[in-house]
Amino acid sequence: MDERERLAAEIGDEDIIDYFYLRRGAEEVLDLLENLDVKLSTSQDEVPFNAQVKGYFGAVDAAGHPWILKPAVDPKEILYHRICTLSYLLDHFMGCLSAPTTVFKIDGKYWRATKVVRHAMQISSYDYLDQPFINWLRADLVNRWVSFDEDRNPNNYLVIHNKSTKPFLVAIDFDKADFTATHMKITGNPDKFGWHRAEKTRFLTLLRPENFDGIPIETFDARLSALMAIPEDALARIARRLVEGWSEDSAALSTTLVSNLLARRAYVNDYFRKMFKPASETANIGNDSDYSMFGASFVAMHQGKK
């Protein structure tokens, strides 16, 4: 059982499993997204208010599932957002819930698109320094580090519940990811777990490095193992399909994307496994309580940080 299948079993709610395509592999999901019949909606009821003010429109697919769309006109913009689909597909490979993201063509026009996460609350409605949220955010750092996504804030995470009212974290908004940079925009502190970022005005995670103190490698092991298990040939096929017809040299660009991902995942895997010890060797300092002084407010936690 891979991590996607394990997640489906843990959720145990066929409505959610179907909504997030958890019975399908990543390449099957890409097939589905590339061929999905989507129509613009006359109603904006399913469009969150903060998306409406940013110029998003409502749409619905053949299954009746809602999407939010924003026009994409410039071919370079369309290519960029097609590449950002990698963030969602990597999450899917790794058994992590995230909002399906793609580019649709409707009536000759292109739209960047995200599936609406229904019946969700922003993570800021919860104390995300408490369990289970803090461990999900700790593990999610792996995904965002690999995608060089330095724009993670409370608006980028939603919480949904299955029929048994068990919560699950859903990552959304990947339009600040960078898969084309060939240099390491995010590097690890060699002395103590932490990171150095190229973009100082954004946040890689809702957490601070101190929120990782005393955490065993088991917190990250499944995520790292799933990341390393993604077949290189599958990455190559997906990358080529995403850029074909949008890049002047799609072969070269897809090769760059795959090379970047292979290098980044190797770096992140090695760094995390170097910095964190097995639970048998770790005395957890109970930082959920020790760091409660930071509170649940993201702004307060990071106030004064640049």
Tab-separated table of C-alpha atoms in Angstrom:
chain	number	residue	atom	x	y	z
A	1	MET	CA	0.000	0.000	0.000
A	2	ASP	CA	1.502	3.335	-1.045
A	3	GLU	CA	0.907	6.603	0.825
A	4	ARG	CA	-2.002	7.665	-1.385
A	5	GLU	CA	-3.764	4.374	-0.723
A	6	ARG	CA	-2.933	4.634	2.969
A	7	LEU	CA	-4.463	8.130	3.054
A	8	ALA	CA	-7.641	6.873	1.381
A	9	ALA	CA	-7.915	4.090	3.948
A	10	GLU	CA	-7.383	6.549	6.783
A	11	ILE	CA	-10.031	8.937	5.452
A	12	GLY	CA	-12.516	6.114	4.955
A	13	ASP	CA	-15.043	8.467	3.372
A	14	GLU	CA	-15.806	7.714	-0.271
A	15	ASP	CA	-17.110	11.211	-0.965
A	16	ILE	CA	-13.770	12.749	0.018
A	17	ILE	CA	-11.788	9.957	-1.634
A	18	ASP	CA	-13.637	10.506	-4.900
A	19	TYR	CA	-13.466	14.311	-4.672
A	20	PHE	CA	-9.665	14.264	-4.362
A	21	TYR	CA	-9.174	11.417	-6.878
A	22	LEU	CA	-7.470	9.208	-4.304
A	23	ARG	CA	-8.348	6.005	-6.166
A	24	ARG	CA	-6.308	7.204	-9.153
A	25	GLY	CA	-2.550	7.409	-9.643
A	26	ALA	CA	-0.959	10.764	-10.425
A	27	GLU	CA	-0.694	10.138	-14.148
A	28	GLU	CA	-4.334	9.006	-14.231
A	29	VAL	CA	-5.280	12.226	-12.473
A	30	LEU	CA	-3.384	14.247	-15.062
A	31	ASP	CA	-5.299	12.393	-17.789
A	32	LEU	CA	-8.543	13.265	-16.024
A	33	LEU	CA	-7.654	16.937	-15.588
A	34	GLU	CA	-6.564	17.282	-19.211
A	35	ASN	CA	-9.909	15.919	-20.397
A	36	LEU	CA	-12.300	17.271	-17.778
A	37	ASP	CA	-15.490	18.850	-19.108
A	38	VAL	CA	-15.805	22.132	-17.211
A	39	LYS	CA	-18.313	24.907	-17.775
A	40	LEU	CA	-18.438	28.407	-16.349
A	41	SER	CA	-21.173	28.816	-13.764
A	42	THR	CA	-23.714	31.600	-13.659
A	43	SER	CA	-23.608	31.377	-9.862
A	44	GLN	CA	-20.751	32.537	-7.657
A	45	ASP	CA	-22.091	30.750	-4.577
A	46	GLU	CA	-19.201	28.250	-4.481
A	47	VAL	CA	-16.524	30.928	-4.992
A	48	PRO	CA	-14.983	31.989	-1.677
A	49	PHE	CA	-15.255	35.724	-1.071
A	50	ASN	CA	-11.470	36.251	-0.998
A	51	ALA	CA	-11.266	34.543	-4.422
A	52	GLN	CA	-14.069	36.697	-5.843
A	53	VAL	CA	-12.270	39.909	-4.932
A	54	LYS	CA	-9.175	38.561	-6.715
A	55	GLY	CA	-11.084	38.114	-9.952
A	56	TYR	CA	-11.924	34.412	-9.834
A	57	PHE	CA	-15.016	32.935	-11.467
A	58	GLY	CA	-17.034	29.868	-10.600
A	59	ALA	CA	-17.174	26.738	-12.763
A	60	VAL	CA	-18.509	23.227	-12.454
A	61	ASP	CA	-17.285	19.922	-13.899
A	62	ALA	CA	-19.343	17.045	-15.251
A	63	ALA	CA	-19.516	15.452	-11.792
A	64	GLY	CA	-21.031	18.647	-10.398
A	65	HIS	CA	-17.872	19.527	-8.485
A	66	PRO	CA	-17.082	23.257	-8.196
A	67	TRP	CA	-13.896	24.973	-9.375
A	68	ILE	CA	-12.639	28.530	-9.212
A	69	LEU	CA	-11.046	29.954	-12.346
A	70	LYS	CA	-9.077	33.032	-13.292
A	71	PRO	CA	-8.312	34.064	-16.887
A	72	ALA	CA	-4.812	33.268	-18.145
A	73	VAL	CA	-4.000	35.143	-21.355
A	74	ASP	CA	-0.230	35.382	-21.722
A	75	PRO	CA	1.270	32.088	-23.015
A	76	LYS	CA	4.088	32.470	-20.481
A	77	GLU	CA	1.544	32.762	-17.691
A	78	ILE	CA	-0.265	29.664	-18.952
A	79	LEU	CA	3.013	27.733	-19.074
A	80	TYR	CA	3.878	28.850	-15.544
A	81	HIS	CA	0.558	27.689	-14.130
A	82	ARG	CA	0.755	24.397	-16.002
A	83	ILE	CA	4.137	23.828	-14.354
A	84	CYS	CA	2.613	24.709	-10.973
A	85	THR	CA	0.359	21.681	-11.463
A	86	LEU	CA	3.452	19.722	-10.441
A	87	SER	CA	2.914	20.862	-6.839
A	88	TYR	CA	-0.488	19.221	-6.742
A	89	LEU	CA	0.678	16.057	-8.523
A	90	LEU	CA	3.698	15.666	-6.222
A	91	ASP	CA	1.356	15.937	-3.233
A	92	HIS	CA	-0.864	13.298	-4.826
A	93	PHE	CA	2.098	10.980	-5.375
A	94	MET	CA	3.050	11.433	-1.710
A	95	GLY	CA	-0.384	10.775	-0.245
A	96	CYS	CA	-1.031	14.361	0.852
A	97	LEU	CA	-4.379	16.085	0.454
A	98	SER	CA	-4.180	19.177	-1.693
A	99	ALA	CA	-6.581	21.028	-3.956
A	100	PRO	CA	-6.459	19.796	-7.578
A	101	THR	CA	-4.861	22.533	-9.653
A	102	THR	CA	-4.522	22.833	-13.418
A	103	VAL	CA	-5.208	24.964	-16.506
A	104	PHE	CA	-8.485	24.572	-18.402
A	105	LYS	CA	-9.445	25.637	-21.903
A	106	ILE	CA	-13.102	26.682	-22.091
A	107	ASP	CA	-14.629	28.082	-25.282
A	108	GLY	CA	-11.202	28.903	-26.664
A	109	LYS	CA	-9.995	30.740	-23.535
A	110	TYR	CA	-7.465	29.500	-20.988
A	111	TRP	CA	-8.073	29.613	-17.255
A	112	ARG	CA	-5.935	28.759	-14.260
A	113	ALA	CA	-8.103	26.528	-12.125
A	114	THR	CA	-8.355	25.162	-8.597
A	115	LYS	CA	-10.955	22.764	-7.298
A	116	VAL	CA	-12.997	24.228	-4.454
A	117	VAL	CA	-12.434	22.511	-1.118
A	118	ARG	CA	-15.952	22.178	0.200
A	119	HIS	CA	-17.004	22.311	3.854
A	120	ALA	CA	-13.584	23.584	4.909
A	121	MET	CA	-12.246	25.971	7.529
A	122	GLN	CA	-8.982	27.881	7.365
A	123	ILE	CA	-6.356	26.457	9.643
A	124	SER	CA	-6.242	29.791	11.476
A	125	SER	CA	-9.545	28.720	13.051
A	126	TYR	CA	-7.586	26.051	14.945
A	127	ASP	CA	-4.597	26.075	17.264
A	128	TYR	CA	-2.220	24.724	14.683
A	129	LEU	CA	0.612	24.460	17.219
A	130	ASP	CA	-1.389	21.614	18.740
A	131	GLN	CA	-1.757	18.060	17.467
A	132	PRO	CA	-2.563	16.781	14.920
A	133	PHE	CA	-2.084	20.033	13.001
A	134	ILE	CA	1.491	20.786	14.008
A	135	ASN	CA	2.809	17.432	12.804
A	136	TRP	CA	1.005	17.834	9.490
A	137	LEU	CA	2.614	21.245	9.050
A	138	ARG	CA	5.991	19.857	10.027
A	139	ALA	CA	5.735	17.159	7.378
A	140	ASP	CA	4.334	19.593	4.803
A	141	LEU	CA	7.606	21.511	4.949
A	142	VAL	CA	9.120	18.680	2.885
A	143	ASN	CA	6.714	19.350	0.012
A	144	ARG	CA	7.058	23.129	-0.003
A	145	TRP	CA	10.851	23.026	0.300
A	146	VAL	CA	11.071	20.769	-2.761
A	147	SER	CA	8.780	23.045	-4.785
A	148	PHE	CA	10.555	26.229	-3.582
A	149	ASP	CA	7.158	27.577	-2.530
A	150	GLU	CA	7.937	30.509	-0.235
A	151	ASP	CA	4.434	31.862	0.122
A	152	ARG	CA	2.847	29.649	2.780
A	153	ASN	CA	0.501	31.371	5.216
A	154	PRO	CA	-2.707	30.383	7.046
A	155	ASN	CA	-4.739	31.090	3.900
A	156	ASN	CA	-2.865	28.228	2.191
A	157	TYR	CA	-4.221	25.467	4.438
A	158	LEU	CA	-7.770	24.282	4.965
A	159	VAL	CA	-9.201	21.713	7.366
A	160	ILE	CA	-11.944	19.296	6.367
A	161	HIS	CA	-13.600	16.475	8.323
A	162	ASN	CA	-14.656	13.007	7.237
A	163	LYS	CA	-17.995	11.465	8.165
A	164	SER	CA	-16.532	10.489	11.541
A	165	THR	CA	-15.579	14.152	12.133
A	166	LYS	CA	-11.878	13.318	11.974
A	167	PRO	CA	-9.923	16.340	10.677
A	168	PHE	CA	-7.608	16.340	7.665
A	169	LEU	CA	-5.346	19.073	6.327
A	170	VAL	CA	-5.650	20.256	2.724
A	171	ALA	CA	-2.938	22.382	1.108
A	172	ILE	CA	-4.062	24.961	-1.477
A	173	ASP	CA	-2.585	27.781	-3.584
A	174	PHE	CA	0.600	26.757	-5.382
A	175	ASP	CA	1.010	29.784	-7.631
A	176	LYS	CA	4.234	30.886	-5.942
A	177	ALA	CA	6.049	27.596	-6.523
A	178	ASP	CA	9.247	27.670	-8.580
A	179	PHE	CA	10.231	24.491	-10.395
A	180	THR	CA	12.496	26.126	-12.976
A	181	ALA	CA	15.178	27.598	-10.690
A	182	THR	CA	18.333	25.552	-11.124
A	183	HIS	CA	20.015	26.858	-7.968
A	184	MET	CA	18.966	26.033	-4.404
A	185	LYS	CA	16.747	28.944	-3.363
A	186	ILE	CA	16.176	27.247	0.002
A	187	THR	CA	19.071	25.664	1.863
A	188	GLY	CA	19.405	24.060	5.263
A	189	ASN	CA	21.271	25.440	8.246
A	190	PRO	CA	24.212	23.028	8.684
A	191	ASP	CA	24.500	23.450	12.456
A	192	LYS	CA	20.892	23.209	13.664
A	193	PHE	CA	17.682	22.484	11.806
A	194	GLY	CA	16.502	25.565	9.962
A	195	TRP	CA	16.540	27.113	6.508
A	196	HIS	CA	17.862	30.028	4.525
A	197	ARG	CA	15.536	31.466	1.868
A	198	ALA	CA	16.018	33.662	-1.166
A	199	GLU	CA	12.675	35.470	-0.684
A	200	LYS	CA	12.714	37.116	2.735
A	201	THR	CA	9.259	38.704	2.567
A	202	ARG	CA	7.371	35.413	2.421
A	203	PHE	CA	7.114	32.327	4.598
A	204	LEU	CA	8.060	28.770	3.760
A	205	THR	CA	5.926	27.368	6.580
A	206	LEU	CA	3.586	28.484	9.340
A	207	LEU	CA	6.138	27.139	11.819
A	208	ARG	CA	9.451	28.408	13.120
A	209	PRO	CA	12.594	26.253	13.269
A	210	GLU	CA	12.120	25.993	17.041
A	211	ASN	CA	8.850	24.137	16.427
A	212	PHE	CA	10.930	21.262	15.055
A	213	ASP	CA	13.145	20.827	18.127
A	214	GLY	CA	13.210	17.309	19.548
A	215	ILE	CA	11.059	15.852	16.764
A	216	PRO	CA	11.920	12.285	15.636
A	217	ILE	CA	12.606	11.396	12.026
A	218	GLU	CA	9.470	9.241	12.057
A	219	THR	CA	7.469	12.492	11.746
A	220	PHE	CA	8.906	12.900	8.250
A	221	ASP	CA	9.840	9.373	7.243
A	222	ALA	CA	6.674	8.458	5.333
A	223	ARG	CA	6.704	11.799	3.499
A	224	LEU	CA	10.384	11.534	2.588
A	225	SER	CA	10.111	7.890	1.558
A	226	ALA	CA	7.106	8.638	-0.653
A	227	LEU	CA	8.960	11.548	-2.250
A	228	MET	CA	12.016	9.420	-2.994
A	229	ALA	CA	9.841	6.612	-4.380
A	230	ILE	CA	8.311	8.722	-7.174
A	231	PRO	CA	9.610	7.093	-10.376
A	232	GLU	CA	11.887	9.301	-12.448
A	233	ASP	CA	10.270	8.113	-15.669
A	234	ALA	CA	6.833	9.130	-14.366
A	235	LEU	CA	8.160	12.583	-13.481
A	236	ALA	CA	9.623	12.861	-16.976
A	237	ARG	CA	6.334	11.930	-18.649
A	238	ILE	CA	4.326	14.343	-16.509
A	239	ALA	CA	6.770	17.221	-16.968
A	240	ARG	CA	6.813	16.756	-20.735
A	241	ARG	CA	3.016	16.668	-20.929
A	242	LEU	CA	2.684	19.851	-18.877
A	243	VAL	CA	5.033	21.928	-21.042
A	244	GLU	CA	4.436	20.399	-24.482
A	245	GLY	CA	3.169	23.048	-26.868
A	246	TRP	CA	3.832	25.904	-24.438
A	247	SER	CA	7.615	26.035	-24.416
A	248	GLU	CA	9.895	26.842	-27.325
A	249	ASP	CA	11.918	23.776	-26.315
A	250	SER	CA	9.646	21.501	-24.313
A	251	ALA	CA	12.187	18.672	-24.270
A	252	ALA	CA	14.843	20.861	-22.672
A	253	LEU	CA	12.429	22.448	-20.198
A	254	SER	CA	10.948	19.127	-19.072
A	255	THR	CA	14.468	17.744	-18.629
A	256	THR	CA	15.327	20.763	-16.469
A	257	LEU	CA	12.196	20.308	-14.358
A	258	VAL	CA	12.974	16.650	-13.687
A	259	SER	CA	16.645	17.349	-12.996
A	260	ASN	CA	15.656	20.074	-10.527
A	261	LEU	CA	13.191	17.801	-8.723
A	262	LEU	CA	15.672	14.939	-8.460
A	263	ALA	CA	18.348	17.230	-7.038
A	264	ARG	CA	15.990	18.943	-4.603
A	265	ARG	CA	14.440	15.768	-3.263
A	266	ALA	CA	17.868	14.225	-2.724
A	267	TYR	CA	18.977	17.350	-0.871
A	268	VAL	CA	15.873	17.565	1.334
A	269	ASN	CA	15.888	13.834	2.095
A	270	ASP	CA	19.556	13.891	3.074
A	271	TYR	CA	19.167	17.045	5.153
A	272	PHE	CA	16.142	15.882	7.133
A	273	ARG	CA	17.649	12.456	7.787
A	274	LYS	CA	20.836	14.094	8.977
A	275	MET	CA	19.069	16.521	11.291
A	276	PHE	CA	16.476	14.237	12.913
A	277	LYS	CA	17.091	11.075	14.895
A	278	PRO	CA	14.868	8.004	15.385
A	279	ALA	CA	12.340	8.168	18.219
A	280	SER	CA	14.388	5.608	20.132
A	281	GLU	CA	17.210	8.171	20.305
A	282	THR	CA	15.103	11.285	20.728
A	283	ALA	CA	13.848	12.825	23.955
A	284	ASN	CA	10.912	14.904	22.685
A	285	ILE	CA	11.006	18.193	24.517
A	286	GLY	CA	7.222	18.518	24.313
A	287	ASN	CA	7.443	21.633	22.259
A	288	ASP	CA	3.685	21.776	21.706
A	289	SER	CA	3.451	23.202	25.214
A	290	ASP	CA	6.900	24.773	25.384
A	291	TYR	CA	6.145	26.874	22.336
A	292	SER	CA	2.536	27.654	23.131
A	293	MET	CA	3.796	31.127	24.008
A	294	PHE	CA	3.863	31.777	20.258
A	295	GLY	CA	0.092	31.328	20.121
A	296	ALA	CA	-2.009	30.284	17.185
A	297	SER	CA	-1.627	33.579	15.389
A	298	PHE	CA	0.691	33.395	12.411
A	299	VAL	CA	1.176	37.141	12.373
A	300	ALA	CA	2.139	37.228	16.042
A	301	MET	CA	4.503	34.291	15.623
A	302	HIS	CA	6.374	35.959	12.812
A	303	GLN	CA	6.102	39.576	13.905
A	304	GLY	CA	9.393	41.275	13.354
A	305	LYS	CA	10.750	38.409	11.232
A	306	LYS	CA	12.093	39.385	7.836
